[in-house]
Tab-separated table of C-alpha atoms in Angstrom:
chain	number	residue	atom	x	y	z
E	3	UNK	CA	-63.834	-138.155	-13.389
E	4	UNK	CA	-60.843	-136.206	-12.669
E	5	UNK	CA	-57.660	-138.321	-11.299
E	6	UNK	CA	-55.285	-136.970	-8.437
E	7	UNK	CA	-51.951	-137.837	-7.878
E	8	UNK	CA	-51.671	-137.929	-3.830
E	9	UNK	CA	-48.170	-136.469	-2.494
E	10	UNK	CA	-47.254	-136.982	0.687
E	11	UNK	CA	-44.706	-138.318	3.571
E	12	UNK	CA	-45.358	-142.166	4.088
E	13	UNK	CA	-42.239	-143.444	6.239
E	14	UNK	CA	-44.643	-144.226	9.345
E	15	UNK	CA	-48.043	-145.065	10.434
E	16	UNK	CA	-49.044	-141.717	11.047
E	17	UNK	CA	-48.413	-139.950	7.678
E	18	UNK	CA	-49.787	-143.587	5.873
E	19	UNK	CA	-52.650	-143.242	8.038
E	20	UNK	CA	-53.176	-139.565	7.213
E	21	UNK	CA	-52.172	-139.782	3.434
E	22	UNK	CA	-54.639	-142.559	3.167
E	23	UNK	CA	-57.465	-140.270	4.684
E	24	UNK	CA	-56.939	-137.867	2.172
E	25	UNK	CA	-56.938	-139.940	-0.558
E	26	UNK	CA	-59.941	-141.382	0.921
E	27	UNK	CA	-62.213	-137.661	1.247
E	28	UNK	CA	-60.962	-137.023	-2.268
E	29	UNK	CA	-62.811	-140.378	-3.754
E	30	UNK	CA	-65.250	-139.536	-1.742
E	31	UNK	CA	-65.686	-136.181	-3.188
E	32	UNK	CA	-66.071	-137.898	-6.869
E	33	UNK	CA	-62.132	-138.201	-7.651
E	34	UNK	CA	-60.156	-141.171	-8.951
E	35	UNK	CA	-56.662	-141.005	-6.772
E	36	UNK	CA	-53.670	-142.500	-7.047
E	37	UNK	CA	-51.409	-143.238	-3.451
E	38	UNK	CA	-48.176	-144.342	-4.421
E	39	UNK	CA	-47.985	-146.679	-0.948
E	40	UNK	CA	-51.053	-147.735	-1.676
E	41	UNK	CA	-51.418	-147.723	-5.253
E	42	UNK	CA	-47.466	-148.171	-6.469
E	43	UNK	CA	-44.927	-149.906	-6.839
E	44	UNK	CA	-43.897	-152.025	-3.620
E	45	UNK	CA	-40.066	-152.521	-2.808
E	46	UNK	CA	-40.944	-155.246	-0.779
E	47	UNK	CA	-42.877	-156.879	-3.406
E	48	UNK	CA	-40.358	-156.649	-5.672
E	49	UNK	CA	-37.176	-157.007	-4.091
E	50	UNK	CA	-37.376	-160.689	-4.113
E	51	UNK	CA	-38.334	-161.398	-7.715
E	52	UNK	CA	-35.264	-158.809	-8.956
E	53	UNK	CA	-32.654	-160.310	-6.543
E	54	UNK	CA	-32.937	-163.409	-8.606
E	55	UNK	CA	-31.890	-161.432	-11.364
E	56	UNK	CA	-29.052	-159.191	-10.429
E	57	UNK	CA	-26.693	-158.738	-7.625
E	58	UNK	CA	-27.923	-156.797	-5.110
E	59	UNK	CA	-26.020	-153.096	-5.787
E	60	UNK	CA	-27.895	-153.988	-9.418
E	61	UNK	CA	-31.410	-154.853	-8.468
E	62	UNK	CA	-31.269	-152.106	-5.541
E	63	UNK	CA	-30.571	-149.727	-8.198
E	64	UNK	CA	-33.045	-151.050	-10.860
E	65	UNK	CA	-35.892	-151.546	-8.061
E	66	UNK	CA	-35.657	-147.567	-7.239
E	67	UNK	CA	-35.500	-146.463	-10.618
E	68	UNK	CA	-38.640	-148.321	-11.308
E	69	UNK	CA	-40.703	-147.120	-8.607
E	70	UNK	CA	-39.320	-143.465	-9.506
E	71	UNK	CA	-40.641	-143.732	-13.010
E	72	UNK	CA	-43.877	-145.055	-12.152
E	73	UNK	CA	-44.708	-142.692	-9.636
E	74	UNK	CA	-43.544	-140.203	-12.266
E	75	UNK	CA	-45.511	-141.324	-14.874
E	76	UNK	CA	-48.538	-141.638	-12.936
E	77	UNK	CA	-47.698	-138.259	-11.572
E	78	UNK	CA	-47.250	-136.464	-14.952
E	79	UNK	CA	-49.263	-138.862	-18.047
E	80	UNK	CA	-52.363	-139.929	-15.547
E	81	UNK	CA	-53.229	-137.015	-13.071
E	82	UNK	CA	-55.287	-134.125	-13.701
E	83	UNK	CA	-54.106	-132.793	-10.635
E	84	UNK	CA	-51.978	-133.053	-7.378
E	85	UNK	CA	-52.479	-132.804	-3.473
E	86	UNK	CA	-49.511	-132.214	-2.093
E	87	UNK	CA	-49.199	-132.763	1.749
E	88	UNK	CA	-46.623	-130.665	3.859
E	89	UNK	CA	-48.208	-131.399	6.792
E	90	UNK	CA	-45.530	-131.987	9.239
E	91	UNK	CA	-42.519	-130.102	11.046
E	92	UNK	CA	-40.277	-129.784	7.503
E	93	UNK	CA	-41.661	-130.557	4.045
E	94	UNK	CA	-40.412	-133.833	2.996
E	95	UNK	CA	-38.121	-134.089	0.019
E	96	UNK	CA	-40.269	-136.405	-2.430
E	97	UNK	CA	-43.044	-134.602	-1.873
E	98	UNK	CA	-41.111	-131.286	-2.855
E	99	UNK	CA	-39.925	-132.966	-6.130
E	100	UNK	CA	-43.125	-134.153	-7.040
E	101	UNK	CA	-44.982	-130.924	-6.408
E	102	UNK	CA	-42.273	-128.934	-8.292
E	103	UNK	CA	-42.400	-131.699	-11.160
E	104	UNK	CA	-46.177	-131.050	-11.217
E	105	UNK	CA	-45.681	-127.192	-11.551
E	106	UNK	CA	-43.269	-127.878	-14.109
């Protein structure tokens, strides 16, 4: 089964909605997906356990750069493939970086 790394704006309900709806057809087209809001690392989830840790410049820091490298892993180790979305009035700037990491 070939795996797809799902790129897309997800800083409202609309583009969750609609990135979920792709990633959605594409499993139901046969495909294994990964959506990083779905699928990823959480900031929420995690902001708790590393403020314990580190003061919070530190863990803010260490918290981003973990959910970067995930997401780039799983873009560039795990995925046969990417959809990028640029649905929307101006590309948005992960999904940019992620499609040109892909080309890359």
């Amino acid at each position: 089964m070939a795996r797809v790394y799902c790129a897309g704006p997800l800083f409202n309900p609309p583009e969750r909605n609609e990135m979920l709806e792709i990633a959605t057809q594409l499993e139901r087209a046969g495909y294994e997906t990964f959506l990083p809001q779905r699928d990823g690392l959480e900031l929420a989830e995690l902001e708790s356990i590393i403020a314990e840790l580190a003061e919070p410049r530190t863990a803010s820091d260490v918290l981003h750069r973990a959910i970067f490298s995930f997401d780039v892993f799983k873009l560039l180790s795990w995925s046969d493939g990417v959809v990028a979305n640029f649905n929307g009035r101006v590309p948005d700037e992960g999904t940019v970086v992620e499609a040109a990491l892909a080309w890359h």
